[in-house]
MMTF fields as JSON, N, C-alpha, C and O atoms, coordinates in Angstrom:
{
  "mmtfVersion": "1.0.0",
  "mmtfProducer": "UNKNOWN",
  "numBonds": 351,
  "numAtoms": 352,
  "numGroups": 88,
  "numChains": 1,
  "numModels": 1,
  "chainsPerModel": [1],
  "groupsPerChain": [88],
  "chainIdList": ["A"],
  "bondAtomList": [4, 2, 8, 6, 12, 10, 16, 14, 20, 18, 24, 22, 28, 26, 32, 30, 36, 34, 40, 38, 44, 42, 48, 46, 52, 50, 56, 54, 60, 58, 64, 62, 68, 66, 72, 70, 76, 74, 80, 78, 84, 82, 88, 86, 92, 90, 96, 94, 100, 98, 104, 102, 108, 106, 112, 110, 116, 114, 120, 118, 124, 122, 128, 126, 132, 130, 136, 134, 140, 138, 144, 142, 148, 146, 152, 150, 156, 154, 160, 158, 164, 162, 168, 166, 172, 170, 176, 174, 180, 178, 184, 182, 188, 186, 192, 190, 196, 194, 200, 198, 204, 202, 208, 206, 212, 210, 216, 214, 220, 218, 224, 222, 228, 226, 232, 230, 236, 234, 240, 238, 244, 242, 248, 246, 252, 250, 256, 254, 260, 258, 264, 262, 268, 266, 272, 270, 276, 274, 280, 278, 284, 282, 288, 286, 292, 290, 296, 294, 300, 298, 304, 302, 308, 306, 312, 310, 316, 314, 320, 318, 324, 322, 328, 326, 332, 330, 336, 334, 340, 338, 344, 342, 348, 346],
  "bondOrderList": [1, 1, 1, 1, 1, 1, 1, 1, 1, 1, 1, 1, 1, 1, 1, 1, 1, 1, 1, 1, 1, 1, 1, 1, 1, 1, 1, 1, 1, 1, 1, 1, 1, 1, 1, 1, 1, 1, 1, 1, 1, 1, 1, 1, 1, 1, 1, 1, 1, 1, 1, 1, 1, 1, 1, 1, 1, 1, 1, 1, 1, 1, 1, 1, 1, 1, 1, 1, 1, 1, 1, 1, 1, 1, 1, 1, 1, 1, 1, 1, 1, 1, 1, 1, 1, 1, 1],
  "groupList": [{"groupName": "MET", "atomNameList": ["N", "CA", "C", "O"], "elementList": ["N", "C", "C", "O"], "formalChargeList": [0, 0, 0, 0], "bondAtomList": [1, 0, 2, 1, 3, 2], "bondOrderList": [1, 1, 2], "singleLetterCode": "M", "chemCompType": "L-PEPTIDE LINKING"}, {"groupName": "SER", "atomNameList": ["N", "CA", "C", "O"], "elementList": ["N", "C", "C", "O"], "formalChargeList": [0, 0, 0, 0], "bondAtomList": [1, 0, 2, 1, 3, 2], "bondOrderList": [1, 1, 2], "singleLetterCode": "S", "chemCompType": "L-PEPTIDE LINKING"}, {"groupName": "ILE", "atomNameList": ["N", "CA", "C", "O"], "elementList": ["N", "C", "C", "O"], "formalChargeList": [0, 0, 0, 0], "bondAtomList": [1, 0, 2, 1, 3, 2], "bondOrderList": [1, 1, 2], "singleLetterCode": "I", "chemCompType": "L-PEPTIDE LINKING"}, {"groupName": "ALA", "atomNameList": ["N", "CA", "C", "O"], "elementList": ["N", "C", "C", "O"], "formalChargeList": [0, 0, 0, 0], "bondAtomList": [1, 0, 2, 1, 3, 2], "bondOrderList": [1, 1, 2], "singleLetterCode": "A", "chemCompType": "L-PEPTIDE LINKING"}, {"groupName": "HIS", "atomNameList": ["N", "CA", "C", "O"], "elementList": ["N", "C", "C", "O"], "formalChargeList": [0, 0, 0, 0], "bondAtomList": [1, 0, 2, 1, 3, 2], "bondOrderList": [1, 1, 2], "singleLetterCode": "H", "chemCompType": "L-PEPTIDE LINKING"}, {"groupName": "LYS", "atomNameList": ["N", "CA", "C", "O"], "elementList": ["N", "C", "C", "O"], "formalChargeList": [0, 0, 0, 0], "bondAtomList": [1, 0, 2, 1, 3, 2], "bondOrderList": [1, 1, 2], "singleLetterCode": "K", "chemCompType": "L-PEPTIDE LINKING"}, {"groupName": "ARG", "atomNameList": ["N", "CA", "C", "O"], "elementList": ["N", "C", "C", "O"], "formalChargeList": [0, 0, 0, 0], "bondAtomList": [1, 0, 2, 1, 3, 2], "bondOrderList": [1, 1, 2], "singleLetterCode": "R", "chemCompType": "L-PEPTIDE LINKING"}, {"groupName": "THR", "atomNameList": ["N", "CA", "C", "O"], "elementList": ["N", "C", "C", "O"], "formalChargeList": [0, 0, 0, 0], "bondAtomList": [1, 0, 2, 1, 3, 2], "bondOrderList": [1, 1, 2], "singleLetterCode": "T", "chemCompType": "L-PEPTIDE LINKING"}, {"groupName": "ASN", "atomNameList": ["N", "CA", "C", "O"], "elementList": ["N", "C", "C", "O"], "formalChargeList": [0, 0, 0, 0], "bondAtomList": [1, 0, 2, 1, 3, 2], "bondOrderList": [1, 1, 2], "singleLetterCode": "N", "chemCompType": "L-PEPTIDE LINKING"}, {"groupName": "VAL", "atomNameList": ["N", "CA", "C", "O"], "elementList": ["N", "C", "C", "O"], "formalChargeList": [0, 0, 0, 0], "bondAtomList": [1, 0, 2, 1, 3, 2], "bondOrderList": [1, 1, 2], "singleLetterCode": "V", "chemCompType": "L-PEPTIDE LINKING"}, {"groupName": "TYR", "atomNameList": ["N", "CA", "C", "O"], "elementList": ["N", "C", "C", "O"], "formalChargeList": [0, 0, 0, 0], "bondAtomList": [1, 0, 2, 1, 3, 2], "bondOrderList": [1, 1, 2], "singleLetterCode": "Y", "chemCompType": "L-PEPTIDE LINKING"}, {"groupName": "LEU", "atomNameList": ["N", "CA", "C", "O"], "elementList": ["N", "C", "C", "O"], "formalChargeList": [0, 0, 0, 0], "bondAtomList": [1, 0, 2, 1, 3, 2], "bondOrderList": [1, 1, 2], "singleLetterCode": "L", "chemCompType": "L-PEPTIDE LINKING"}, {"groupName": "ASP", "atomNameList": ["N", "CA", "C", "O"], "elementList": ["N", "C", "C", "O"], "formalChargeList": [0, 0, 0, 0], "bondAtomList": [1, 0, 2, 1, 3, 2], "bondOrderList": [1, 1, 2], "singleLetterCode": "D", "chemCompType": "L-PEPTIDE LINKING"}, {"groupName": "GLN", "atomNameList": ["N", "CA", "C", "O"], "elementList": ["N", "C", "C", "O"], "formalChargeList": [0, 0, 0, 0], "bondAtomList": [1, 0, 2, 1, 3, 2], "bondOrderList": [1, 1, 2], "singleLetterCode": "Q", "chemCompType": "L-PEPTIDE LINKING"}, {"groupName": "GLU", "atomNameList": ["N", "CA", "C", "O"], "elementList": ["N", "C", "C", "O"], "formalChargeList": [0, 0, 0, 0], "bondAtomList": [1, 0, 2, 1, 3, 2], "bondOrderList": [1, 1, 2], "singleLetterCode": "E", "chemCompType": "L-PEPTIDE LINKING"}, {"groupName": "GLY", "atomNameList": ["N", "CA", "C", "O"], "elementList": ["N", "C", "C", "O"], "formalChargeList": [0, 0, 0, 0], "bondAtomList": [1, 0, 2, 1, 3, 2], "bondOrderList": [1, 1, 2], "singleLetterCode": "G", "chemCompType": "PEPTIDE LINKING"}, {"groupName": "PHE", "atomNameList": ["N", "CA", "C", "O"], "elementList": ["N", "C", "C", "O"], "formalChargeList": [0, 0, 0, 0], "bondAtomList": [1, 0, 2, 1, 3, 2], "bondOrderList": [1, 1, 2], "singleLetterCode": "F", "chemCompType": "L-PEPTIDE LINKING"}, {"groupName": "PRO", "atomNameList": ["N", "CA", "C", "O"], "elementList": ["N", "C", "C", "O"], "formalChargeList": [0, 0, 0, 0], "bondAtomList": [1, 0, 2, 1, 3, 2], "bondOrderList": [1, 1, 2], "singleLetterCode": "P", "chemCompType": "L-PEPTIDE LINKING"}],
  "groupTypeList": [0, 1, 2, 3, 3, 4, 5, 2, 6, 7, 8, 9, 10, 11, 12, 1, 12, 2, 5, 8, 5, 3, 13, 14, 2, 11, 5, 13, 10, 15, 2, 15, 11, 1, 12, 3, 16, 8, 2, 16, 11, 3, 13, 7, 9, 16, 14, 5, 15, 2, 17, 16, 14, 2, 5, 2, 17, 8, 14, 14, 7, 5, 13, 7, 2, 13, 12, 3, 6, 8, 15, 2, 8, 0, 1, 5, 2, 1, 11, 14, 12, 11, 5, 5, 13, 8, 8, 3],
  "groupIdList": [1, 2, 3, 4, 5, 6, 7, 8, 9, 10, 11, 12, 13, 14, 15, 16, 17, 18, 19, 20, 21, 22, 23, 24, 25, 26, 27, 28, 29, 30, 31, 32, 33, 34, 35, 36, 37, 38, 39, 40, 41, 42, 43, 44, 45, 46, 47, 48, 49, 50, 51, 52, 53, 54, 55, 56, 57, 58, 59, 60, 61, 62, 63, 64, 65, 66, 67, 68, 69, 70, 71, 72, 73, 74, 75, 76, 77, 78, 79, 80, 81, 82, 83, 84, 85, 86, 87, 88],
  "secStructList": [7, 7, 4, 4, 4, 7, 7, 7, 7, 7, 7, 7, 7, 7, 7, 2, 2, 2, 2, 2, 2, 2, 2, 2, 2, 2, 4, 4, 4, 6, 7, 7, 2, 2, 2, 2, 2, 2, 2, 2, 2, 2, 2, 0, 0, 0, 0, 0, 1, 7, 1, 1, 7, 7, 7, 7, 7, 7, 2, 2, 2, 2, 2, 2, 2, 2, 2, 2, 2, 6, 6, 6, 6, 7, 7, 7, 7, 7, 2, 2, 2, 2, 2, 2, 2, 2, 2, 7],
  "xCoordList": [6.397, 7.298, 6.427, 6.125, 6.136, 5.158, 5.995, 6.451, 6.009, 6.525, 5.999, 6.73, 4.404, 3.985, 4.029, 3.413, 4.723, 4.886, 5.345, 4.776, 6.284, 6.861, 7.51, 8.673, 7.249, 7.846, 8.406, 7.947, 9.588, 10.234, 10.475, 10.279, 10.92, 11.378, 12.68, 13.35, 13.21, 14.627, 15.085, 14.115, 16.312, 16.591, 17.674, 18.716, 17.262, 18.293, 18.777, 17.857, 19.996, 20.201, 19.801, 20.447, 19.059, 18.649, 19.055, 19.209, 19.296, 19.766, 18.099, 17.222, 18.019, 16.486, 16.129, 15.046, 16.532, 16.228, 15.996, 15.0, 16.611, 16.52, 14.964, 13.927, 15.304, 13.697, 12.591, 11.571, 12.485, 11.333, 11.251, 10.203, 11.957, 11.93, 11.089, 10.106, 11.884, 11.262, 9.916, 9.104, 9.463, 8.264, 7.337, 6.351, 7.483, 6.664, 6.4, 5.273, 7.401, 7.027, 6.535, 5.685, 6.96, 6.018, 4.929, 4.115, 4.43, 3.356, 2.111, 0.906, 2.83, 2.06, 1.517, 0.358, 2.697, 2.11, 1.313, 1.124, 0.956, 0.269, 0.835, 0.098, 2.313, 3.079, 3.956, 4.605, 4.04, 4.975, 6.556, 7.001, 7.15, 8.673, 8.797, 9.386, 8.39, 8.507, 8.145, 9.048, 6.839, 6.699, 7.753, 8.093, 8.335, 9.592, 10.54, 11.137, 11.074, 11.957, 11.958, 12.846, 10.594, 10.387, 10.202, 10.664, 9.741, 10.209, 11.447, 11.598, 12.389, 13.896, 14.286, 14.831, 14.04, 14.474, 14.088, 14.961, 12.919, 12.086, 13.118, 13.735, 13.064, 13.943, 15.587, 16.064, 16.168, 17.258, 17.473, 18.44, 16.501, 16.54, 16.437, 17.347, 15.275, 14.767, 16.065, 16.427, 16.608, 17.681, 19.156, 20.034, 19.33, 20.321, 21.546, 22.73, 21.195, 21.94, 21.188, 20.042, 21.766, 20.857, 20.465, 21.092, 18.935, 18.123, 18.205, 17.125, 19.147, 19.574, 21.079, 21.884, 21.36, 22.869, 23.239, 22.62, 24.778, 25.425, 26.775, 27.426, 27.136, 28.447, 29.222, 28.69, 30.53, 31.619, 32.201, 32.626, 32.102, 32.492, 33.801, 34.417, 34.536, 35.841, 36.294, 35.498, 37.781, 38.41, 37.966, 37.813, 37.806, 37.27, 35.817, 35.565, 34.874, 33.577, 33.618, 32.712, 34.55, 34.786, 35.106, 34.455, 36.186, 36.667, 35.576, 35.624, 34.707, 33.849, 32.777, 32.3, 32.275, 31.558, 32.061, 31.328, 33.255, 33.978, 34.045, 33.909, 34.253, 34.227, 32.941, 32.935, 31.712, 30.219, 30.202, 29.86, 30.533, 30.222, 31.159, 30.909, 32.336, 32.78, 32.709, 33.398, 31.567, 31.169, 32.353, 32.288, 33.13, 34.36, 33.587, 32.687, 34.119, 33.457, 32.191, 31.756, 31.439, 29.98, 29.575, 30.366, 28.565, 27.822, 26.285, 25.499, 25.907, 24.493, 23.794, 24.312, 22.668, 21.988, 20.63, 20.028, 19.903, 18.422, 17.642, 18.138, 16.676, 15.97, 15.59, 15.241, 15.747, 15.578, 16.741, 16.659, 17.747, 19.121, 19.234, 19.486, 19.03, 18.798, 17.837, 18.149, 16.819, 16.047, 16.319, 15.912, 17.271, 17.878, 18.797, 18.802, 19.53, 20.752, 19.926, 20.289, 19.09, 18.109, 17.912, 18.437, 17.331, 16.716, 17.976, 17.673, 19.107, 20.23, 20.571, 21.515],
  "yCoordList": [-2.6, -3.619, -5.119, -5.722, -5.52, -6.561, -8.064, -8.268, -8.737, -9.986, -10.702, -11.199, -10.64, -11.385, -10.534, -11.028, -9.402, -8.639, -9.439, -9.308, -10.2, -11.1, -12.09, -11.815, -13.324, -14.418, -15.246, -15.386, -15.854, -16.617, -17.949, -18.103, -18.831, -20.228, -20.273, -19.688, -21.019, -21.149, -22.308, -22.969, -22.954, -23.97, -23.829, -23.211, -24.679, -24.268, -25.707, -26.511, -26.138, -27.394, -27.471, -26.656, -28.119, -28.143, -29.396, -30.328, -29.374, -30.699, -31.083, -30.365, -32.558, -33.08, -33.028, -32.443, -33.381, -33.624, -32.335, -32.235, -31.22, -29.625, -29.383, -29.118, -29.605, -29.093, -29.721, -29.036, -31.309, -31.588, -31.366, -31.859, -30.793, -30.41, -28.9, -28.492, -28.376, -26.987, -27.157, -26.475, -27.713, -27.777, -28.013, -27.276, -28.792, -29.119, -27.945, -27.785, -27.145, -26.172, -25.141, -24.449, -24.834, -23.606, -24.158, -23.314, -25.04, -25.475, -25.112, -24.964, -25.033, -24.537, -23.214, -22.827, -22.482, -20.998, -20.882, -19.854, -21.873, -21.815, -21.36, -21.008, -21.308, -20.995, -21.868, -22.447, -22.045, -22.987, -22.695, -21.64, -23.348, -23.018, -22.117, -21.203, -21.83, -20.685, -19.535, -18.713, -19.281, -18.204, -17.764, -16.602, -19.182, -18.67, -18.234, -17.32, -18.736, -18.035, -16.482, -15.63, -16.448, -14.956, -14.163, -13.022, -14.473, -14.023, -13.005, -11.785, -14.396, -14.127, -13.286, -12.227, -13.668, -12.618, -11.243, -10.392, -10.944, -9.701, -8.921, -7.858, -9.475, -9.086, -8.769, -7.635, -9.667, -9.465, -8.121, -7.404, -7.782, -6.679, -5.572, -4.746, -5.486, -4.67, -4.269, -3.103, -5.245, -5.128, -4.78, -4.205, -5.073, -4.548, -5.71, -5.373, -6.834, -7.906, -9.097, -9.28, -9.935, -11.208, -10.553, -9.664, -11.156, -10.562, -11.283, -11.248, -11.92, -12.086, -12.397, -12.663, -12.345, -12.396, -13.773, -14.769, -13.654, -15.084, -14.798, -13.759, -16.023, -15.567, -16.669, -17.727, -16.597, -17.3, -17.704, -16.934, -19.029, -19.537, -19.382, -19.735, -18.659, -18.613, -20.149, -21.077, -20.337, -21.576, -22.785, -23.987, -21.841, -22.962, -23.505, -24.708, -22.479, -23.151, -23.975, -24.808, -24.04, -25.016, -26.354, -27.388, -26.216, -27.577, -28.215, -29.439, -27.573, -28.166, -28.696, -29.778, -28.035, -28.542, -29.615, -30.601, -29.778, -31.103, -32.299, -33.501, -31.798, -32.599, -33.326, -34.55, -32.526, -32.915, -34.043, -35.172, -33.763, -34.78, -35.838, -36.74, -35.958, -36.972, -37.763, -38.709, -37.095, -37.953, -37.474, -37.891, -36.751, -36.598, -35.553, -34.751, -35.775, -35.186, -34.923, -33.923, -35.894, -36.184, -37.095, -37.989, -37.034, -37.472, -37.673, -36.742, -38.928, -38.88, -38.307, -38.577, -37.568, -37.048, -37.297, -37.055, -37.755, -37.676, -36.487, -35.365, -36.67, -35.281, -35.022, -33.962, -36.086, -36.395, -35.476, -34.667, -35.947, -35.595, -33.947, -33.297, -33.392, -32.194, -31.407, -30.268, -31.892, -31.168, -31.153, -30.272, -32.477, -32.261, -30.816, -29.916, -31.217, -30.088, -28.802, -27.903, -28.572, -27.168, -27.063, -26.044, -27.792, -27.535, -27.63, -27.261, -27.974, -28.078, -26.45, -26.209],
  "zCoordList": [21.417, 20.26, 20.243, 21.272, 19.026, 19.235, 18.687, 17.562, 19.551, 19.283, 17.914, 17.057, 17.888, 17.045, 15.412, 14.467, 15.273, 14.075, 12.872, 11.789, 13.032, 11.943, 12.135, 12.434, 12.095, 12.449, 11.399, 10.265, 11.959, 10.927, 11.742, 12.948, 10.88, 11.597, 11.595, 10.745, 12.611, 12.768, 13.334, 13.703, 13.613, 14.053, 15.051, 14.83, 16.618, 17.586, 18.122, 18.272, 18.417, 18.901, 20.55, 21.208, 21.167, 22.59, 22.883, 22.094, 24.564, 25.034, 25.31, 25.791, 24.79, 24.736, 26.178, 26.207, 27.556, 28.812, 29.184, 29.901, 28.933, 29.422, 28.945, 29.554, 27.533, 26.936, 27.14, 27.222, 27.286, 27.876, 29.24, 29.656, 30.203, 31.463, 31.464, 32.083, 30.575, 30.374, 29.777, 30.402, 28.949, 28.02, 29.452, 29.495, 30.451, 31.443, 32.416, 32.885, 32.714, 33.481, 32.821, 33.381, 31.526, 30.745, 30.668, 31.045, 30.415, 30.129, 31.345, 31.141, 32.598, 33.786, 33.526, 33.676, 33.046, 32.482, 31.209, 30.558, 31.004, 29.479, 28.3, 27.379, 28.177, 26.917, 26.724, 27.596, 25.288, 24.594, 24.447, 24.9, 24.004, 23.879, 23.227, 23.805, 21.827, 20.813, 21.754, 21.909, 22.51, 23.266, 24.304, 24.528, 25.059, 26.018, 25.453, 26.023, 24.055, 23.38, 22.974, 23.011, 22.565, 22.152, 23.528, 23.498, 24.46, 25.498, 25.989, 26.044, 26.373, 26.329, 25.371, 25.682, 23.912, 23.102, 23.221, 23.391, 23.153, 23.686, 25.176, 25.106, 25.919, 27.291, 26.523, 26.58, 25.979, 25.825, 25.036, 25.291, 24.022, 23.382, 24.345, 24.412, 25.183, 26.147, 27.123, 27.281, 27.656, 28.56, 27.773, 28.416, 26.673, 25.668, 26.29, 26.29, 26.712, 26.834, 27.294, 26.885, 28.134, 28.806, 29.822, 30.397, 30.198, 30.854, 32.174, 32.764, 32.809, 33.979, 34.268, 33.375, 35.497, 35.763, 35.613, 35.988, 34.767, 34.543, 35.288, 35.179, 36.161, 36.513, 36.371, 36.032, 36.595, 36.012, 37.499, 38.36, 37.542, 39.098, 38.994, 37.988, 40.363, 40.511, 40.667, 40.523, 41.007, 41.156, 41.984, 41.769, 43.162, 44.253, 43.88, 43.817, 43.637, 42.894, 41.949, 41.948, 40.939, 39.788, 40.599, 40.45, 41.475, 41.589, 42.716, 42.833, 43.459, 44.268, 43.464, 43.803, 42.337, 41.077, 40.687, 40.772, 40.214, 39.647, 40.968, 40.737, 42.23, 43.192, 43.379, 43.512, 43.396, 43.299, 42.398, 42.748, 41.366, 39.994, 39.974, 39.174, 40.77, 41.181, 42.315, 42.697, 42.869, 44.249, 45.59, 46.747, 45.183, 46.061, 47.261, 47.011, 48.415, 49.721, 49.845, 50.417, 49.263, 49.719, 50.703, 51.004, 51.22, 52.061, 52.151, 51.972, 52.435, 52.345, 53.912, 54.995, 53.77, 54.8, 54.868, 53.822, 55.891, 55.834, 55.818, 55.918, 55.719, 55.798, 57.5, 58.019, 58.019, 59.678, 60.49, 61.413, 59.773, 60.197, 60.157, 61.171, 58.943, 58.57, 59.46, 59.808, 59.799, 60.709, 62.029, 62.787, 62.495, 63.871, 64.221, 65.061, 63.041, 62.901, 62.752, 63.51, 62.096, 62.117, 63.634, 64.083, 64.506, 65.607, 66.613, 67.748, 66.486, 67.331, 67.799, 68.552]
}
């Protein structure tokens, strides 16, 4: 299967911050956003589905995510404190 066999132009709506961050990462691999999308689509066809696992969080995980976003049950900890806990 050849990705470059026939190309068409399409439009997608992306989160601009995520797009910019992804482009910086992809640049390290020497590929652009179009190449990355083509790789994703080729893998989707090859796998006959999304080429990575997508998990739907359970209710406890959803609540924990929401709490974290709202700053609930969060505390600041320094790297030094983490190292001390790890060595204990």
